Amino acid sequence: EAGVAQSPRYKIIEKRQSVAFWCNPISGHATLYWYQQILGQGPKLLIQFQNNGVVDDSQLPKDRFSAERLKGVDSTLKIQPAKLEDSAVYLCASSLGLYSYEQYFGPGTRLTVT
Amino acid sequence: QKEVEQNSGPLSVPEGAIASLNCTYSDRGSQSFFWYRQYSGKSPELIMSIYSNGDKEDGRFTAQLNKASQYVSLLIRDSQPSDSATYLCAGYTGRRALTFGSGTRLQVQP
């Protein structure tokens, strides 16, 4: 079974530029998550989708971050404009359903903002 | 108070010993807990899940959950140098999102 796919793996941009990350979850997984992981910390949830609907985006900085999962499968996370403090690894995860289900992570995208 | 707390370590154990990793949580309503292993530069990998009080064993790994004490632990028997990694404890908290601790770095000395 293929795992969670993410691209790109690495991205370097200047502050105030925009960037987009793509994620394709494990086949059949209805729930998709985007996390931000800063060095030395655990992943922090940014947004979670159930099919193509948003379940929780309470920790998403909506003035600069946006995410969509239009057809209930793959998803895109965008940052516009980027700030230095956005430098982190962006992880996508998926699970069969909401709450209590095991989540499986993709390889992540390492973003460096200069 | 953080929702999920872990000692950052490093925890150093000799090869072949038992490594004991601990985690506490603040939300009594939390039901499900998970241990992830994260190698440097890699993404978290799920190694154990536990949903009820008691012990759950899988190979060299044993997860323990004590809801009365709000305590989760992971034991790694016969530790190997390849077990050296950061171990993340995570639980579904009251807002029903998976909340992670900051991780404990384990070093297994050959």
Coordinates of N, CA and C in Angstrom, one line a residue:
Chain A
E1 N 0.9 -1.2 0.0 CA 0.0 0.0 0.0 C 0.9 1.2 0.0
A2 N 0.6 2.2 -0.9 CA 1.4 3.4 -1.0 C 1.1 4.2 0.2
G3 N 2.2 5.0 0.7 CA 2.0 5.8 1.8 C 1.5 7.2 1.4
V4 N 1.6 8.2 2.3 CA 1.3 9.5 2.0 C 2.4 10.2 1.2
A5 N 2.0 10.8 0.1 CA 3.0 11.4 -0.8 C 2.9 12.9 -0.6
Q6 N 4.1 13.6 -0.6 CA 4.2 15.0 -0.5 C 5.2 15.5 -1.5
S7 N 5.0 16.8 -2.0 CA 6.0 17.4 -2.8 C 5.8 18.9 -2.6
P8 N 6.9 19.7 -2.8 CA 8.3 19.2 -3.0 C 8.8 18.7 -1.6
R9 N 10.0 18.2 -1.6 CA 10.6 17.7 -0.4 C 11.4 18.9 0.3
Y10 N 11.9 19.8 -0.5 CA 12.6 21.0 0.0 C 12.2 22.2 -0.8
K11 N 12.2 23.3 -0.1 CA 11.9 24.6 -0.7 C 12.6 25.7 0.0
I12 N 13.2 26.6 -0.7 CA 13.9 27.8 -0.2 C 13.3 29.0 -0.9
I13 N 12.7 29.9 -0.1 CA 12.1 31.1 -0.7 C 12.6 32.3 0.1
E14 N 12.4 33.5 -0.4 CA 12.6 34.7 0.3 C 11.4 35.2 1.0
K15 N 11.5 35.9 2.1 CA 10.4 36.4 2.8 C 9.5 37.2 1.9
R16 N 8.2 37.2 2.1 CA 7.2 37.9 1.4 C 6.8 37.1 0.0
Q17 N 7.6 36.1 -0.3 CA 7.2 35.3 -1.5 C 6.1 34.3 -1.1
S18 N 5.6 33.6 -2.0 CA 4.5 32.6 -1.8 C 5.1 31.2 -2.1
V19 N 4.4 30.2 -1.5 CA 4.8 28.8 -1.7 C 3.6 27.9 -1.5
A20 N 3.6 26.8 -2.2 CA 2.5 25.9 -2.1 C 3.1 24.5 -1.9
F21 N 2.4 23.7 -1.1 CA 2.8 22.3 -0.9 C 1.6 21.4 -1.3
W22 N 2.0 20.2 -1.8 CA 0.9 19.3 -2.2 C 1.0 18.0 -1.4
C23 N -0.1 17.4 -1.2 CA -0.2 16.1 -0.4 C -1.2 15.2 -1.1
N24 N -0.9 13.9 -1.2 CA -1.8 12.9 -1.6 C -1.9 11.8 -0.5
P25 N -3.0 11.6 0.1 CA -3.1 10.7 1.3 C -3.1 9.3 0.9
I26 N -3.1 8.4 1.8 CA -3.2 7.0 1.6 C -4.6 6.7 1.0
S27 N -4.7 5.8 0.0 CA -5.9 5.6 -0.7 C -7.0 5.1 0.3
G28 N -8.2 5.7 0.3 CA -9.2 5.3 1.2 C -9.3 6.1 2.5
H29 N -8.3 6.9 2.7 CA -8.3 7.7 4.0 C -9.1 9.0 3.8
A30 N -10.2 9.1 4.6 CA -11.1 10.2 4.5 C -10.5 11.5 5.1
T31 N -9.7 11.3 6.1 CA -9.2 12.5 6.9 C -7.8 12.8 6.5
L32 N -7.6 14.1 6.3 CA -6.2 14.6 5.9 C -5.9 15.7 6.9
Y33 N -4.6 15.8 7.3 CA -4.1 16.8 8.2 C -2.9 17.4 7.7
W34 N -2.7 18.7 8.0 CA -1.5 19.4 7.8 C -0.9 19.9 9.1
Y35 N 0.4 19.5 9.3 CA 1.0 19.9 10.6 C 2.3 20.8 10.2
Q36 N 2.6 21.6 11.2 CA 3.9 22.3 11.1 C 4.8 21.8 12.2
Q37 N 6.0 21.5 11.9 CA 7.0 21.1 12.9 C 8.2 21.9 12.9
I38 N 8.4 22.7 13.9 CA 9.6 23.5 14.1 C 10.6 22.7 14.8
L39 N 11.9 22.9 14.5 CA 13.0 22.1 15.0 C 12.9 22.0 16.5
G40 N 13.0 20.8 17.1 CA 13.0 20.6 18.5 C 11.6 20.5 19.1
Q41 N 10.6 20.6 18.3 CA 9.2 20.6 18.8 C 8.4 19.5 18.2
G42 N 7.3 19.1 18.8 CA 6.4 18.1 18.2 C 5.6 18.8 17.1
P43 N 5.0 18.0 16.2 CA 4.1 18.6 15.1 C 3.0 19.3 15.7
K44 N 2.6 20.4 15.1 CA 1.5 21.2 15.5 C 0.4 21.2 14.4
L45 N -0.8 20.9 14.8 CA -1.8 20.8 13.8 C -2.2 22.2 13.2
L46 N -2.2 22.3 11.9 CA -2.7 23.5 11.3 C -4.1 23.4 10.8
I47 N -4.5 22.3 10.2 CA -5.8 22.2 9.6 C -6.1 20.7 9.4
Q48 N -7.3 20.3 9.6 CA -7.7 18.9 9.2 C -9.0 18.9 8.4
F49 N -9.0 18.0 7.5 CA -10.2 17.9 6.5 C -10.8 16.5 6.8
Q50 N -12.1 16.5 6.7 CA -12.8 15.2 6.6 C -13.5 15.2 5.2
N51 N -13.0 14.3 4.3 CA -13.3 14.4 2.9 C -12.9 15.8 2.4
N52 N -13.8 16.6 1.8 CA -13.4 17.9 1.3 C -13.9 19.1 2.2
G53 N -14.3 18.7 3.5 CA -14.7 19.7 4.4 C -13.7 20.0 5.5
V54 N -13.6 21.2 6.0 CA -12.7 21.6 7.1 C -13.3 21.2 8.4
V55 N -12.6 20.4 9.2 CA -13.1 20.1 10.5 C -12.5 21.0 11.6
D56 N -11.2 21.3 11.5 CA -10.5 22.2 12.5 C -9.5 23.0 11.8
D57 N -9.6 24.3 11.8 CA -8.5 25.1 11.3 C -8.2 26.2 12.3
S58 N -8.5 25.9 13.6 CA -8.3 26.9 14.6 C -6.9 27.4 14.8
Q59 N -5.9 26.6 14.4 CA -4.5 27.1 14.6 C -3.9 27.4 13.3
L60 N -4.6 27.6 12.2 CA -4.1 28.1 10.9 C -4.1 29.6 10.9
P61 N -2.9 30.2 10.7 CA -2.8 31.7 10.5 C -3.5 32.1 9.2
K62 N -4.7 32.4 9.3 CA -5.5 32.6 8.1 C -5.2 33.8 7.3
D63 N -4.4 34.7 7.9 CA -4.1 35.9 7.2 C -3.0 35.6 6.1
R64 N -2.3 34.4 6.3 CA -1.3 34.1 5.3 C -1.3 32.7 4.8
F65 N -2.0 31.8 5.6 CA -2.0 30.4 5.2 C -3.4 30.1 4.7
S66 N -3.5 29.2 3.6 CA -4.7 28.7 3.2 C -4.5 27.3 2.7
A67 N -5.6 26.5 2.8 CA -5.5 25.1 2.4 C -6.8 24.7 1.7
E68 N -6.7 23.7 0.8 CA -7.9 23.2 0.2 C -7.8 21.7 -0.1
R69 N -8.9 21.1 -0.2 CA -9.0 19.7 -0.5 C -10.3 19.5 -1.4
L70 N -10.2 20.0 -2.6 CA -11.4 20.2 -3.4 C -12.2 19.0 -3.7
K71 N -11.5 17.9 -4.1 CA -12.2 16.7 -4.5 C -12.1 15.6 -3.4
G72 N -11.7 16.0 -2.2 CA -11.7 15.0 -1.1 C -10.6 14.0 -1.2
V73 N -9.6 14.3 -2.0 CA -8.5 13.4 -2.1 C -7.2 14.2 -1.8
D74 N -6.5 14.7 -2.8 CA -5.3 15.4 -2.5 C -5.6 16.8 -2.0
S75 N -4.5 17.4 -1.5 CA -4.7 18.7 -0.8 C -3.5 19.6 -1.1
T76 N -3.7 20.9 -1.0 CA -2.7 21.9 -1.2 C -2.7 22.9 0.0
L77 N -1.5 23.2 0.5 CA -1.4 24.2 1.6 C -0.5 25.3 1.0
K78 N -1.0 26.5 1.1 CA -0.3 27.7 0.6 C 0.1 28.7 1.7
I79 N 1.2 29.3 1.5 CA 1.6 30.4 2.4 C 1.9 31.6 1.5
Q80 N 1.2 32.7 1.9 CA 1.4 34.0 1.1 C 1.0 35.2 1.9
P81 N 1.9 36.1 2.2 CA 3.3 36.0 2.0 C 4.1 35.3 3.1
A82 N 5.2 34.7 2.8 CA 5.9 33.9 3.9 C 6.7 34.9 4.8
K83 N 6.9 34.5 6.0 CA 7.7 35.2 7.0 C 8.8 34.2 7.4
L84 N 9.8 34.9 8.0 CA 11.0 34.1 8.5 C 10.6 33.0 9.4
E85 N 9.6 33.3 10.3 CA 9.2 32.3 11.3 C 8.4 31.1 10.7
D86 N 8.1 31.1 9.4 CA 7.4 30.0 8.8 C 8.4 28.9 8.4
S87 N 9.7 29.1 8.6 CA 10.7 28.1 8.3 C 10.4 26.9 9.2
A88 N 10.2 25.8 8.7 CA 9.7 24.6 9.4 C 9.6 23.4 8.4
V89 N 9.3 22.3 9.0 CA 8.9 21.2 8.1 C 7.3 21.1 8.1
Y90 N 6.8 21.0 7.0 CA 5.3 20.9 6.8 C 5.0 19.4 6.5
L91 N 4.2 18.8 7.4 CA 3.9 17.4 7.3 C 2.4 17.2 7.0
C92 N 2.2 16.3 6.1 CA 0.8 15.9 5.8 C 0.6 14.5 6.4
A93 N -0.5 14.3 6.9 CA -0.9 13.0 7.5 C -2.3 12.6 7.1
S94 N -2.6 11.3 7.1 CA -4.0 10.9 6.8 C -4.4 9.8 7.7
S95 N -5.7 9.6 7.9 CA -6.2 8.5 8.7 C -7.6 8.1 8.1
L96 N -8.0 6.9 8.5 CA -9.3 6.4 8.0 C -10.5 7.3 8.3
G97 N -10.4 7.9 9.5 CA -11.5 8.7 10.0 C -11.1 9.7 11.0
L98 N -12.1 10.3 11.6 CA -11.9 11.3 12.6 C -11.7 10.7 14.0
Y99 N -10.9 11.3 14.8 CA -10.8 11.1 16.2 C -10.5 9.6 16.6
S100 N -9.4 9.4 17.3 CA -9.0 8.1 17.8 C -8.3 7.2 16.7
Y101 N -8.4 7.7 15.4 CA -7.8 6.8 14.4 C -6.3 7.1 14.3
E102 N -5.5 6.1 13.9 CA -4.1 6.2 13.7 C -3.8 7.1 12.5
Q103 N -2.9 8.0 12.7 CA -2.5 8.9 11.6 C -1.1 8.5 11.1
Y104 N -1.0 8.6 9.8 CA 0.2 8.2 9.1 C 0.8 9.4 8.3
F105 N 2.1 9.6 8.5 CA 2.7 10.8 8.0 C 3.4 10.6 6.6
G106 N 3.4 11.6 5.8 CA 4.2 11.7 4.6 C 5.6 12.1 5.0
P107 N 6.5 12.2 4.0 CA 7.9 12.5 4.2 C 8.1 14.0 4.6
G108 N 7.2 14.9 4.4 CA 7.3 16.3 4.8 C 8.0 17.1 3.7
T109 N 7.8 18.4 3.9 CA 8.5 19.4 3.0 C 9.2 20.4 4.0
R110 N 10.5 20.4 3.8 CA 11.3 21.4 4.6 C 11.4 22.7 3.9
L111 N 10.8 23.7 4.6 CA 10.7 25.1 4.0 C 11.7 26.0 4.8
T112 N 12.6 26.6 4.0 CA 13.5 27.6 4.5 C 13.1 29.0 4.0
V113 N 12.8 30.0 4.8 CA 12.5 31.3 4.4 C 13.7 32.2 4.8
T114 N 14.2 32.9 3.8 CA 15.4 33.7 4.0 C 15.1 35.2 3.9
Chain B
Q1 N 0.0 25.0 31.3 CA 0.4 23.6 31.3 C 0.2 23.1 29.9
K2 N 1.2 22.4 29.4 CA 1.1 21.8 28.1 C 0.1 20.6 28.2
E3 N -0.6 20.3 27.1 CA -1.5 19.2 27.1 C -0.8 17.9 27.1
V4 N 0.3 17.8 26.5 CA 1.1 16.5 26.5 C 2.5 16.9 26.8
E5 N 3.1 16.3 27.8 CA 4.4 16.7 28.3 C 5.4 15.5 28.2
Q6 N 6.6 15.7 27.8 CA 7.6 14.7 27.8 C 8.9 15.3 28.2
N7 N 9.8 14.5 28.8 CA 11.1 15.0 29.1 C 11.9 15.0 27.8
S8 N 12.6 16.1 27.5 CA 13.3 16.2 26.2 C 14.5 15.3 26.1
G9 N 15.1 14.9 27.3 CA 16.2 14.0 27.2 C 17.5 14.8 27.0
P10 N 18.6 14.2 26.5 CA 18.5 12.8 26.0 C 18.5 11.8 27.1
L11 N 17.9 10.6 26.7 CA 17.9 9.5 27.6 C 18.9 8.5 27.0
S12 N 19.9 8.2 27.7 CA 21.0 7.3 27.2 C 20.9 6.0 27.9
V13 N 20.9 4.9 27.1 CA 20.9 3.6 27.7 C 21.9 2.7 26.9
P14 N 22.5 1.7 27.6 CA 23.4 0.8 26.8 C 22.6 -0.2 26.0
E15 N 23.3 -0.6 25.0 CA 22.7 -1.6 24.1 C 22.3 -2.8 24.9
G16 N 21.1 -3.3 24.6 CA 20.6 -4.5 25.3 C 19.7 -4.2 26.5
A17 N 19.8 -2.9 27.0 CA 19.0 -2.5 28.2 C 17.6 -2.2 27.8
I18 N 16.7 -1.9 28.8 CA 15.4 -1.5 28.6 C 15.3 0.0 28.6
A19 N 14.8 0.6 27.6 CA 14.6 2.1 27.6 C 13.2 2.4 28.0
S20 N 13.0 3.3 28.9 CA 11.7 3.7 29.4 C 11.4 5.1 29.1
L21 N 10.4 5.4 28.3 CA 10.0 6.7 27.9 C 8.7 7.1 28.5
N22 N 8.5 8.3 29.0 CA 7.3 8.6 29.8 C 6.7 9.9 29.2
C23 N 5.4 10.0 29.5 CA 4.6 11.1 28.9 C 3.4 11.3 29.9
T24 N 3.1 12.6 30.2 CA 1.9 12.9 31.0 C 1.0 13.8 30.2
Y25 N -0.3 13.7 30.5 CA -1.2 14.6 29.7 C -2.2 15.2 30.7
S26 N -2.7 16.4 30.3 CA -3.5 17.2 31.2 C -5.0 17.0 31.1
D27 N -5.5 16.6 29.9 CA -6.9 16.4 29.7 C -7.4 15.1 30.0
R28 N -8.2 15.0 31.1 CA -8.7 13.7 31.6 C -9.7 13.1 30.5
G29 N -10.2 13.8 29.6 CA -11.0 13.3 28.6 C -10.3 12.6 27.5
S30 N -9.0 12.7 27.4 CA -8.2 12.1 26.4 C -8.4 10.6 26.4
Q31 N -8.6 10.0 25.2 CA -8.9 8.6 25.2 C -7.8 7.7 24.5
S32 N -7.2 8.2 23.4 CA -6.4 7.4 22.6 C -5.0 8.1 22.5
F33 N -4.0 7.2 22.6 CA -2.6 7.6 22.7 C -1.7 6.9 21.7
F34 N -0.7 7.6 21.3 CA 0.1 7.0 20.2 C 1.6 7.3 20.5
W35 N 2.5 6.4 20.1 CA 3.9 6.7 20.1 C 4.4 6.7 18.7
Y36 N 5.2 7.7 18.4 CA 5.8 7.9 17.1 C 7.3 7.9 17.3
R37 N 8.0 7.3 16.4 CA 9.5 7.4 16.3 C 9.9 8.3 15.2
Q38 N 10.8 9.2 15.5 CA 11.2 10.2 14.4 C 12.8 10.2 14.4
Y39 N 13.3 9.7 13.3 CA 14.7 9.8 13.1 C 15.1 11.2 12.6
S40 N 16.3 11.6 12.8 CA 16.7 13.0 12.5 C 16.5 13.2 11.0
G41 N 15.8 14.2 10.6 CA 15.6 14.6 9.2 C 14.4 13.8 8.6
K42 N 13.8 12.9 9.3 CA 12.7 12.1 8.8 C 11.4 12.5 9.4
S43 N 10.3 12.0 8.9 CA 9.0 12.3 9.4 C 8.6 11.2 10.5
P44 N 7.6 11.6 11.3 CA 7.2 10.6 12.4 C 6.7 9.3 11.8
E45 N 7.0 8.2 12.5 CA 6.6 6.9 12.1 C 5.8 6.3 13.3
L46 N 4.6 5.9 13.0 CA 3.8 5.3 14.1 C 4.3 3.9 14.5
I47 N 4.6 3.8 15.8 CA 5.0 2.5 16.3 C 4.1 1.8 17.3
M48 N 3.3 2.6 18.0 CA 2.4 1.9 19.0 C 1.1 2.8 19.1
S49 N 0.0 2.2 19.3 CA -1.2 2.9 19.7 C -1.8 2.2 20.9
I50 N -2.4 2.9 21.8 CA -3.1 2.3 23.0 C -4.3 3.1 23.3
Y51 N -5.4 2.3 23.6 CA -6.7 3.0 23.8 C -7.3 2.7 25.2
S52 N -6.8 1.7 25.9 CA -7.4 1.4 27.2 C -6.3 1.2 28.2
N53 N -6.7 1.3 29.5 CA -5.8 1.1 30.6 C -5.0 -0.2 30.5
G54 N -3.8 -0.2 30.9 CA -3.0 -1.4 30.9 C -1.9 -1.4 30.0
D55 N -1.4 -2.6 29.6 CA -0.2 -2.7 28.8 C -0.6 -3.3 27.4
K56 N 0.1 -2.9 26.4 CA 0.0 -3.4 25.1 C 1.4 -3.7 24.5
E57 N 1.6 -5.0 24.1 CA 2.9 -5.4 23.7 C 2.9 -5.6 22.2
D58 N 4.0 -5.2 21.5 CA 4.2 -5.5 20.1 C 5.7 -5.7 19.9
G59 N 6.1 -6.9 19.8 CA 7.6 -7.2 19.7 C 8.4 -6.7 20.9
R60 N 9.4 -5.9 20.6 CA 10.2 -5.3 21.7 C 9.6 -4.1 22.4
F61 N 8.4 -3.7 21.9 CA 7.8 -2.5 22.4 C 6.6 -2.8 23.3
T62 N 6.5 -2.1 24.4 CA 5.3 -2.2 25.3 C 4.8 -0.8 25.6
A63 N 3.6 -0.5 25.3 CA 3.0 0.8 25.7 C 2.1 0.5 26.9
Q64 N 2.2 1.5 27.8 CA 1.4 1.4 29.1 C 0.6 2.7 29.2
L65 N -0.7 2.5 29.6 CA -1.6 3.6 29.8 C -2.2 3.5 31.2
N66 N -2.1 4.6 31.9 CA -2.8 4.7 33.3 C -3.6 6.0 33.3
K67 N -4.9 5.9 33.0 CA -5.8 7.0 32.9 C -6.0 7.7 34.2
A68 N -5.9 7.0 35.3 CA -6.1 7.6 36.6 C -5.0 8.6 36.9
S69 N -3.8 8.2 36.5 CA -2.6 9.0 36.8 C -2.3 9.9 35.6
Q70 N -3.0 9.8 34.5 CA -2.8 10.5 33.3 C -1.4 10.4 32.8
Y71 N -1.0 9.2 32.6 CA 0.4 8.8 32.3 C 0.4 7.7 31.2
V72 N 1.3 8.0 30.3 CA 1.6 7.0 29.2 C 3.1 6.7 29.2
S73 N 3.4 5.5 28.9 CA 4.8 5.2 28.8 C 5.1 4.2 27.7
L74 N 6.3 4.2 27.2 CA 6.8 3.2 26.2 C 8.0 2.6 26.7
L75 N 8.0 1.2 26.7 CA 9.2 0.5 27.1 C 9.8 -0.2 25.8
I76 N 11.1 -0.1 25.6 CA 11.8 -0.7 24.5 C 12.7 -1.7 25.1
R77 N 12.5 -3.0 24.9 CA 13.3 -4.0 25.5 C 14.5 -4.3 24.5
D78 N 15.6 -4.8 25.0 CA 16.8 -5.1 24.2 C 17.1 -4.0 23.2
S79 N 17.3 -2.8 23.8 CA 17.5 -1.6 22.9 C 18.7 -1.8 22.0
Q80 N 18.5 -1.3 20.8 CA 19.6 -1.4 19.8 C 20.0 0.0 19.3
P81 N 21.2 0.1 18.8 CA 21.6 1.5 18.4 C 20.6 2.0 17.3
S82 N 20.0 1.2 16.6 CA 19.0 1.6 15.5 C 17.8 2.2 16.2
D83 N 17.6 2.0 17.5 CA 16.4 2.6 18.2 C 16.7 4.1 18.5
S84 N 17.9 4.5 18.4 CA 18.3 5.9 18.7 C 17.5 6.9 17.8
A85 N 16.6 7.7 18.4 CA 15.7 8.5 17.7 C 15.0 9.4 18.7
T86 N 14.2 10.3 18.2 CA 13.3 11.0 19.1 C 11.9 10.3 19.1
Y87 N 11.4 10.1 20.3 CA 10.1 9.4 20.4 C 9.0 10.5 20.9
L88 N 8.0 10.5 20.0 CA 6.9 11.5 20.3 C 5.7 10.8 20.8
C89 N 5.2 11.3 21.9 CA 3.9 10.9 22.5 C 2.8 11.8 22.0
A90 N 1.7 11.2 21.6 CA 0.6 12.0 21.1 C -0.7 11.5 21.7
G91 N -1.7 12.4 21.9 CA -3.0 11.9 22.3 C -4.1 12.8 21.8
Y92 N -5.3 12.2 21.6 CA -6.4 13.0 21.2 C -7.0 13.8 22.4
T93 N -6.9 15.1 22.4 CA -7.3 15.9 23.6 C -8.7 16.3 23.5
G94 N -9.2 17.1 24.4 CA -10.6 17.5 24.5 C -11.1 18.2 23.2
R95 N -10.2 18.9 22.5 CA -10.7 19.5 21.3 C -10.6 18.5 20.1
R96 N -10.3 17.2 20.4 CA -10.4 16.1 19.5 C -9.4 16.3 18.4
A97 N -8.3 16.9 18.6 CA -7.2 16.9 17.7 C -6.0 16.2 18.3
L98 N -5.2 15.6 17.5 CA -4.0 14.9 18.0 C -3.0 15.9 18.4
T99 N -2.7 15.9 19.7 CA -1.7 16.8 20.3 C -0.4 16.0 20.6
F100 N 0.7 16.6 20.2 CA 2.0 15.9 20.4 C 2.8 16.6 21.5
G101 N 3.5 15.8 22.2 CA 4.6 16.3 23.1 C 5.8 16.7 22.3
S102 N 6.7 17.3 22.9 CA 7.9 17.8 22.2 C 8.9 16.7 21.9
G103 N 8.7 15.5 22.5 CA 9.6 14.4 22.1 C 10.7 14.2 23.1
T104 N 11.1 12.9 23.3 CA 12.3 12.5 24.1 C 13.3 11.9 23.2
R105 N 14.5 12.5 23.2 CA 15.6 11.9 22.4 C 16.2 10.7 23.1
L106 N 16.2 9.6 22.5 CA 16.8 8.4 23.0 C 18.2 8.1 22.3
Q107 N 19.2 7.8 23.1 CA 20.5 7.4 22.6 C 20.8 6.0 23.1
V108 N 21.0 5.1 22.2 CA 21.4 3.7 22.7 C 22.9 3.6 22.4
Q109 N 23.7 3.4 23.4 CA 25.1 3.3 23.3 C 25.6 1.9 23.0
P110 N 26.3 1.7 21.9 CA 26.8 0.3 21.5 C 27.8 -0.2 22.6

